[in-house]
XYZ file of C-alpha atoms in Angstrom:
534
model
C 17.003 -33.291 -3.646
C 19.397 -32.307 -0.824
C 19.165 -28.990 1.167
C 21.831 -27.482 3.247
C 21.948 -24.124 5.390
C 24.211 -21.444 6.326
C 23.592 -18.703 8.725
C 23.857 -15.665 6.575
C 26.567 -14.070 8.910
C 28.742 -16.999 8.322
C 28.718 -16.545 4.444
C 30.838 -13.303 4.573
C 28.487 -11.685 2.300
C 26.065 -9.923 4.417
C 26.271 -6.526 6.092
C 26.733 -6.149 9.857
C 23.598 -4.385 9.963
C 21.445 -6.958 8.200
C 23.150 -9.770 10.381
C 22.451 -7.780 13.612
C 18.994 -7.153 12.069
C 18.362 -10.965 11.836
C 19.825 -11.500 15.297
C 17.042 -9.439 16.497
C 19.586 -6.843 18.090
C 17.978 -4.974 21.032
C 19.467 -1.974 19.776
C 17.706 -1.983 16.384
C 13.987 -2.499 17.683
C 13.378 1.187 17.243
C 14.122 0.877 13.661
C 11.467 -1.475 12.835
C 7.890 -2.344 13.431
C 7.560 -6.203 14.188
C 10.301 -8.689 13.093
C 8.714 -10.996 10.689
C 8.202 -14.235 12.827
C 4.985 -16.108 11.725
C 3.215 -15.167 15.255
C 3.579 -11.741 14.479
C 1.628 -11.342 11.384
C -1.660 -11.272 13.570
C -0.998 -7.898 15.044
C 0.511 -6.418 11.570
C -2.842 -7.623 10.047
C -4.994 -5.564 12.928
C -2.596 -2.603 12.327
C -2.998 -2.402 8.804
C -6.727 -2.885 9.048
C -7.079 0.140 11.389
C -4.751 2.435 9.374
C -5.343 1.483 5.544
C -8.135 3.921 4.410
C -11.099 1.890 2.377
C -11.280 4.360 -0.148
C -7.802 3.052 -1.087
C -8.794 -0.191 -2.315
C -11.089 0.955 -4.711
C -8.584 3.069 -6.574
C -6.091 0.262 -6.273
C -8.215 -2.495 -7.845
C -9.181 -0.190 -10.508
C -5.680 0.704 -11.559
C -4.605 -3.097 -11.694
C -7.537 -3.937 -13.821
C -6.596 -1.111 -16.186
C -2.876 -2.198 -16.061
C -3.666 -5.834 -16.994
C -5.951 -4.906 -19.705
C -4.998 -6.661 -22.674
C -3.074 -9.129 -20.949
C -3.511 -13.028 -20.477
C -4.448 -13.165 -16.686
C -4.403 -16.348 -15.094
C -7.345 -17.352 -12.944
C -5.015 -17.295 -9.628
C -4.094 -13.726 -10.509
C -7.340 -12.471 -11.299
C -8.788 -13.806 -8.050
C -6.220 -12.106 -6.261
C -6.830 -8.561 -7.874
C -10.591 -9.186 -7.240
C -9.753 -10.009 -3.735
C -8.071 -6.959 -3.063
C -11.516 -5.347 -2.809
C -12.187 -6.798 0.469
C -11.142 -5.388 3.722
C -9.843 -9.045 4.663
C -7.110 -8.976 1.806
C -3.717 -7.738 2.039
C -0.298 -8.008 0.278
C 3.129 -8.963 0.847
C 5.474 -7.437 -1.853
C 9.103 -7.559 -3.047
C 10.305 -4.788 -5.786
C 12.833 -4.888 -8.244
C 14.071 -3.165 -11.223
C 13.200 -3.769 -14.834
C 16.401 -5.555 -15.499
C 16.863 -6.818 -19.044
C 15.485 -10.651 -19.054
C 15.398 -10.579 -15.633
C 18.944 -9.654 -14.906
C 20.566 -11.426 -11.909
C 19.364 -14.872 -10.581
C 18.054 -13.440 -7.393
C 15.160 -11.667 -9.073
C 13.873 -15.227 -9.359
C 14.159 -15.684 -5.336
C 12.831 -12.476 -4.459
C 9.315 -13.244 -6.098
C 9.627 -16.899 -5.039
C 9.936 -15.466 -1.418
C 7.014 -13.544 -1.848
C 4.832 -15.846 -3.403
C 5.783 -18.656 -0.641
C 5.237 -16.196 2.123
C 1.654 -15.417 1.006
C 1.042 -19.094 0.608
C 2.180 -19.868 4.621
C 0.373 -16.596 5.570
C -3.059 -17.841 3.885
C -2.637 -20.996 5.676
C -1.975 -19.439 9.191
C -4.798 -17.046 8.628
C -7.765 -18.620 6.800
C -9.857 -15.726 7.611
C -7.696 -13.223 5.657
C -6.610 -13.454 2.069
C -2.824 -12.434 1.230
C -1.738 -11.562 -2.286
C 1.753 -11.877 -3.446
C 2.996 -8.458 -5.447
C 5.951 -7.728 -7.691
C 6.349 -3.774 -7.742
C 7.945 -2.774 -10.916
C 10.503 0.040 -10.443
C 9.255 1.546 -13.916
C 10.369 5.230 -12.489
C 13.791 4.373 -11.944
C 16.177 6.061 -14.389
C 19.552 4.019 -13.788
C 19.732 2.304 -17.262
C 23.282 1.360 -17.091
C 22.226 -1.012 -13.925
C 19.733 -3.162 -15.765
C 20.445 -2.866 -19.706
C 22.324 -6.297 -19.602
C 22.561 -9.716 -18.323
C 24.945 -12.416 -18.116
C 25.207 -15.653 -19.813
C 28.167 -18.087 -20.093
C 30.224 -15.591 -18.691
C 29.306 -13.131 -21.365
C 27.250 -10.048 -20.856
C 24.358 -9.735 -23.256
C 24.369 -5.886 -23.490
C 21.652 -3.506 -24.695
C 23.113 -0.331 -26.281
C 20.928 2.482 -26.365
C 20.921 6.226 -25.182
C 18.528 6.532 -22.485
C 17.038 9.195 -20.357
C 13.922 9.771 -18.278
C 12.168 6.779 -16.403
C 13.245 3.456 -17.541
C 9.959 1.901 -17.778
C 8.807 4.400 -20.757
C 12.033 3.293 -22.651
C 10.934 2.058 -26.113
C 11.906 -1.361 -26.675
C 13.538 -0.268 -30.229
C 17.043 -1.850 -30.764
C 16.211 -5.176 -28.813
C 15.802 -7.393 -32.044
C 19.765 -7.025 -32.159
C 19.893 -8.180 -28.733
C 17.938 -11.200 -29.377
C 20.002 -12.246 -32.341
C 22.808 -12.169 -30.146
C 20.993 -14.135 -27.421
C 19.980 -16.538 -29.739
C 23.441 -16.899 -31.230
C 24.562 -17.657 -27.878
C 21.948 -20.012 -26.766
C 22.318 -22.078 -29.954
C 19.888 -24.817 -30.859
C 20.268 -27.623 -28.426
C 18.256 -28.607 -25.384
C 15.878 -26.351 -23.666
C 16.536 -22.975 -26.001
C 13.145 -22.728 -27.593
C 11.398 -21.674 -24.596
C 13.818 -19.073 -23.697
C 13.862 -17.807 -27.061
C 10.051 -17.543 -27.095
C 9.952 -15.843 -23.737
C 12.643 -13.027 -25.131
C 10.843 -12.545 -28.509
C 7.368 -11.893 -26.769
C 8.453 -10.143 -24.155
C 10.840 -7.626 -25.805
C 9.893 -7.557 -29.280
C 6.099 -7.795 -29.254
C 6.077 -4.632 -26.343
C 6.438 -1.072 -27.174
C 8.072 -0.199 -23.812
C 10.086 -1.527 -20.962
C 7.282 -1.441 -18.339
C 5.128 -3.983 -20.936
C 8.035 -6.234 -21.613
C 8.902 -6.898 -17.839
C 4.990 -7.178 -16.985
C 4.817 -9.892 -19.854
C 7.811 -11.701 -18.479
C 7.004 -11.661 -14.801
C 3.440 -12.689 -15.721
C 4.672 -15.346 -17.942
C 6.977 -16.764 -15.297
C 4.808 -16.544 -12.468
C 1.378 -15.539 -13.365
C -0.038 -19.066 -12.644
C 1.098 -18.752 -9.274
C -1.120 -15.686 -8.608
C 1.552 -12.971 -8.586
C 0.186 -9.552 -9.013
C 2.390 -7.037 -10.737
C 1.998 -3.323 -9.814
C 3.144 -0.402 -11.854
C 3.498 2.815 -9.647
C 3.848 5.112 -12.779
C -0.257 5.572 -12.774
C -1.654 8.819 -12.262
C -4.749 7.149 -10.146
C -2.248 5.593 -7.746
C -0.384 9.014 -7.584
C -3.201 10.942 -6.666
C -3.252 9.018 -3.407
C 0.387 10.312 -2.736
C -0.207 14.109 -3.241
C -0.558 14.824 0.578
C 2.516 13.021 1.629
C 4.321 14.512 -1.427
C 3.516 17.835 -0.228
C 5.191 17.194 3.407
C 8.298 16.383 1.603
C 8.408 19.029 -0.787
C 7.324 21.706 1.330
C 8.043 20.765 5.023
C 11.068 18.794 4.452
C 9.494 16.050 6.665
C 11.547 13.007 5.503
C 14.816 14.918 5.487
C 14.710 15.799 9.028
C 13.352 12.553 10.240
C 15.407 10.209 8.203
C 18.373 12.341 8.978
C 17.994 11.863 12.689
C 17.672 7.966 12.260
C 20.787 7.896 10.530
C 22.491 9.517 13.398
C 20.947 7.247 15.755
C 21.703 4.319 13.876
C 25.568 5.073 13.652
C 25.328 5.429 17.836
C 24.129 1.786 17.760
C 27.426 0.700 15.928
C 29.787 2.391 14.133
C 30.239 -0.586 11.806
C 26.802 0.240 10.351
C 27.167 1.566 6.615
C 24.333 4.081 5.685
C 22.742 2.907 2.351
C 20.888 6.182 1.230
C 20.798 9.680 2.490
C 17.746 11.550 2.210
C 17.430 15.126 0.030
C 15.666 18.146 1.084
C 13.244 17.310 -1.528
C 12.614 13.717 -2.542
C 10.897 13.744 -5.770
C 11.669 14.015 -9.270
C 10.053 15.860 -12.010
C 8.477 13.341 -14.378
C 7.650 14.113 -18.127
C 8.315 12.532 -21.303
C 11.947 11.496 -21.666
C 12.671 13.601 -18.651
C 13.103 12.783 -14.945
C 15.031 15.173 -12.742
C 15.344 15.984 -9.430
C 13.470 19.002 -7.922
C 15.648 21.540 -5.712
C 14.963 24.849 -3.986
C 17.052 27.280 -5.646
C 16.911 30.989 -5.275
C 13.441 30.814 -3.751
C 12.035 28.827 -6.763
C 11.620 25.326 -7.099
C 13.748 24.222 -9.762
C 14.023 21.128 -11.977
C 17.822 20.656 -12.481
C 19.439 20.360 -16.046
C 16.392 22.231 -17.312
C 15.063 25.739 -17.287
C 11.974 24.683 -15.483
C 11.027 26.686 -12.618
C 8.095 26.928 -10.156
C 6.818 29.310 -7.329
C 5.592 27.281 -4.414
C 2.005 27.898 -5.246
C 2.691 26.996 -8.904
C 4.647 23.602 -7.573
C 1.427 22.862 -5.450
C -0.951 23.290 -8.149
C 0.968 21.280 -10.804
C 1.323 18.557 -8.006
C -2.869 18.542 -7.608
C -3.430 18.553 -11.273
C -0.684 16.357 -12.675
C 0.526 14.127 -9.771
C 1.814 11.620 -12.454
C 4.646 14.176 -13.043
C 6.080 13.546 -9.558
C 8.255 10.606 -9.200
C 9.385 9.745 -5.619
C 13.186 8.609 -5.248
C 14.521 5.831 -3.327
C 13.464 7.293 -0.009
C 10.170 8.304 -0.883
C 9.032 5.277 -3.105
C 8.551 2.762 -0.007
C 6.123 5.415 1.571
C 4.021 5.574 -1.760
C 3.732 1.730 -1.913
C 2.533 1.491 1.610
C 0.114 4.260 0.983
C -1.443 2.699 -1.820
C -1.345 -1.020 -0.824
C -2.888 -2.909 2.029
C 0.801 -4.367 2.615
C 2.028 -6.253 5.739
C 5.553 -6.932 4.608
C 8.271 -6.003 2.448
C 10.561 -8.658 1.061
C 14.081 -7.593 0.053
C 17.911 -7.819 -0.303
C 20.286 -6.895 2.333
C 20.700 -3.433 0.794
C 17.214 -2.820 0.445
C 16.609 -3.754 4.264
C 19.321 -1.460 5.087
C 17.704 1.787 3.724
C 14.040 0.714 4.797
C 15.793 0.752 8.565
C 16.167 4.274 8.250
C 12.531 4.978 7.339
C 10.537 3.803 10.402
C 10.355 7.331 12.100
C 9.310 9.237 9.161
C 6.507 6.658 8.525
C 5.506 7.308 12.123
C 5.281 10.984 11.589
C 3.204 10.988 8.633
C 1.055 8.099 9.930
C 1.467 5.312 7.664
C 1.794 1.737 9.025
C 5.646 0.568 8.433
C 5.519 -2.997 6.990
C 7.598 -6.047 8.487
C 10.930 -6.364 6.777
C 11.892 -9.658 5.775
C 14.985 -10.472 3.920
C 14.683 -12.726 0.885
C 15.744 -16.220 0.322
C 19.130 -16.493 -1.114
C 20.352 -19.527 -2.815
C 23.103 -21.383 -4.397
C 22.519 -24.120 -6.890
C 24.854 -26.860 -7.182
C 24.702 -29.918 -9.223
C 25.387 -33.466 -7.998
C 28.737 -33.643 -10.122
C 29.855 -30.392 -8.600
C 29.107 -31.604 -5.039
C 30.913 -34.703 -5.583
C 34.159 -32.794 -6.354
C 33.540 -30.745 -3.121
C 33.502 -33.828 -1.196
C 36.676 -35.679 -3.059
C 38.399 -32.614 -2.068
C 37.481 -32.980 1.340
C 35.656 -30.052 1.751
C 31.982 -28.956 2.461
C 30.095 -26.381 0.272
C 30.162 -23.952 3.038
C 33.850 -23.602 2.662
C 33.570 -22.130 -0.671
C 32.063 -19.140 0.557
C 35.599 -18.174 1.921
C 37.648 -15.516 0.150
C 39.676 -17.652 -2.410
C 43.055 -16.978 -0.894
C 41.689 -17.982 2.422
C 40.272 -21.051 0.811
C 43.291 -21.953 -0.938
C 45.581 -21.387 2.487
C 42.924 -23.657 4.168
C 43.296 -26.524 1.374
C 46.946 -26.305 1.235
C 47.257 -26.517 5.270
C 44.864 -29.224 5.119
C 46.710 -31.609 2.545
C 50.115 -30.517 3.093
C 52.423 -33.213 4.306
C 54.249 -30.483 6.720
C 52.893 -28.100 9.085
C 52.446 -24.472 7.760
C 51.016 -23.060 10.811
C 53.537 -21.275 12.703
C 51.333 -20.496 15.765
C 53.132 -22.632 18.356
C 56.364 -20.938 17.544
C 54.669 -17.285 17.629
C 53.070 -18.596 21.203
C 56.803 -19.831 22.491
C 58.059 -16.492 21.165
C 55.760 -14.431 23.324
C 56.469 -16.485 26.298
C 60.064 -15.865 25.967
C 59.591 -12.140 25.767
C 57.305 -12.068 28.601
C 60.476 -13.093 30.567
C 62.440 -10.163 29.250
C 59.377 -7.740 29.858
C 59.486 -8.744 33.623
C 63.045 -8.392 33.736
C 62.830 -5.051 32.311
C 60.310 -3.939 34.788
C 62.646 -4.971 37.533
C 65.702 -3.357 36.146
C 64.946 -0.496 33.488
C 61.584 0.292 32.250
C 63.233 2.543 29.402
C 64.179 -0.844 27.991
C 60.529 -1.857 27.600
C 60.320 -0.154 24.204
C 63.362 -1.994 22.813
C 61.964 -5.268 24.063
C 58.533 -4.583 22.309
C 60.309 -3.399 18.937
C 62.474 -6.732 19.148
C 59.260 -8.907 19.672
C 57.375 -7.223 16.752
C 60.175 -7.685 14.518
C 60.753 -11.439 15.242
C 57.064 -11.903 14.525
C 56.873 -10.446 11.406
C 59.965 -12.488 10.659
C 58.180 -15.790 11.171
C 55.026 -14.362 9.428
C 57.107 -13.792 6.367
C 58.788 -17.545 6.509
C 55.179 -18.764 7.186
C 54.054 -17.299 3.923
C 57.039 -18.082 1.914
C 56.332 -21.715 2.940
C 52.846 -21.801 2.011
C 53.778 -20.271 -1.569
C 56.119 -23.068 -1.984
C 53.629 -25.763 -1.141
C 51.292 -24.176 -3.384
C 53.643 -24.144 -6.288
C 54.166 -28.133 -5.117
C 50.561 -28.788 -4.924
C 49.369 -26.640 -7.725
C 47.107 -29.282 -9.208
C 45.020 -29.174 -6.388
C 44.772 -25.254 -6.235
C 43.658 -25.211 -9.836
C 40.965 -27.817 -9.436
C 39.785 -25.954 -6.183
C 39.886 -22.594 -7.805
C 38.036 -23.731 -10.637
C 35.242 -25.275 -8.965
C 35.158 -22.067 -6.888
C 34.569 -19.890 -9.812
C 32.222 -22.009 -11.116
C 29.866 -21.789 -8.175
C 31.028 -18.031 -7.273
C 31.669 -16.150 -10.717
C 33.835 -13.203 -10.442
C 34.359 -14.428 -6.880
C 30.632 -13.291 -5.977
C 27.500 -15.006 -5.043
C 26.040 -16.967 -7.963
C 22.808 -15.387 -7.763
C 24.042 -11.822 -8.105
C 25.913 -12.887 -11.516
C 24.117 -15.414 -13.502
C 20.843 -15.126 -15.341
C 18.262 -17.674 -14.755
C 18.389 -18.635 -18.476
C 21.985 -20.307 -17.596
C 20.033 -22.601 -14.884
C 17.180 -23.055 -16.878
C 19.348 -24.457 -19.617
C 20.455 -27.269 -17.002
C 17.211 -27.908 -15.349
C 14.399 -26.845 -17.554
C 11.198 -26.481 -16.163
C 12.132 -28.298 -12.816
C 13.862 -25.061 -11.914
C 10.503 -23.354 -10.661
C 8.944 -26.035 -8.757
C 12.237 -26.661 -7.222
C 12.544 -23.185 -5.943
C 8.788 -22.966 -4.550
C 8.986 -26.169 -2.930
C 12.269 -25.504 -1.294
C 12.417 -21.691 -0.604
C 11.243 -21.051 3.136
C 10.860 -17.170 3.617
C 10.905 -17.975 7.294
C 14.040 -19.937 7.192
C 16.397 -16.929 7.259
C 19.505 -18.929 6.454
C 21.471 -18.996 3.186
C 20.158 -22.205 1.246
C 22.264 -24.505 -0.668
C 20.459 -26.551 -3.258
C 22.024 -29.693 -4.792
C 20.185 -30.959 -7.903
C 21.054 -33.199 -10.679
């Protein structure tokens, strides 16, 4: 097994905001609490200890025990749940949608990053116990984002009319998806384990929450992963006072809007991930999950005839907290209110919106967690690695945009020089003399000189591109082999982890896949990892 690392900012797949965060750019310090270095977790433990209500532990543990009823719980997971009753126990958390059969490969990387972080912290802080948690996004309603996964370049798709929270969706119809999956897998090699996982998860559970919990528990339960479903009345009772400040006082709207403006002042290159709403809660009931808005002095549930006065809505919130579902802005607060959490582990997009939230957390008096970018990885076989070497390339070159990679390769192997930079430099020197002449004689001549320089540079660019195209045709075999290899490792010219499902890698590696990830992905590394395997 060989491991190679590339700085995230050199991959070209991560935003300027995330690259600056990883570099701990000084201007970003107001937007996070502590950077996730090993030496900073001690202070985070102290702060969360002082700021996490003791009574929340009892509610949390009781809810978890109820959620795990009827489920085969490993000794490691049971130990972790029980440990959360103690004031010396904490969590590290990742969250993810209920994607069909885990969805993209990075689902595994998120959870492995979280479990490996917990292991490292338990070694560093022997007087405390850290529990890895997967927060299921059961209240999400973006069904089109989760109703498929890719296998062998094909989309395995669940066709269903859906509304409301996805976790409550019936698994009816997934037997047809199972048949398509089985047909695509065939009967060779390691298919039986995958078929069993899918069947037990989706054909033996009545809703998507139960199916996803079973699957995540089957894959990671032996490692002690604890799975949390936030669609829980007892847990939501703890959220009520914070929901009131959102719905009535619009506190997050004000604070986050100010933060977004300040982030823009730090750098105009930062893309805003989410914008807050005046009210950041949905009304959740049966197959309904719709936004609550203020309309003509009433609290209105859009796309319905449901209206509340202020008093009626607050009474509804007190009596039925389970009917109020936080959106992407309010959910992180909910998580930190109910969990004794130290750190959130997420992808670049997730961390980008978390960086908008700190002032809101400060305003409502909830400790802001440390934010850690999850591990990212490219899995490459020895055979693929040998192909890269034979082409005279490094794996890191494959992260380039395809046209840039092809151009680089053609220039490297061509028996003629297709770089007109020297000619352009000579041209610039020649025109410099003309600029000096114009300055001494007739300054009105400067514009004409500049126009001619631009025209001749464009001519050189056209000649360079034309020559490159000619060489591509001449060296077509090299181009085809190169693009085929890059398309294998970067399907749809995207990161492998965003396209492939774990089942495709499992068919190559079998049960070795999970130990490989657990033994090699280091959450503190903060580089993109390339894993070369047999």
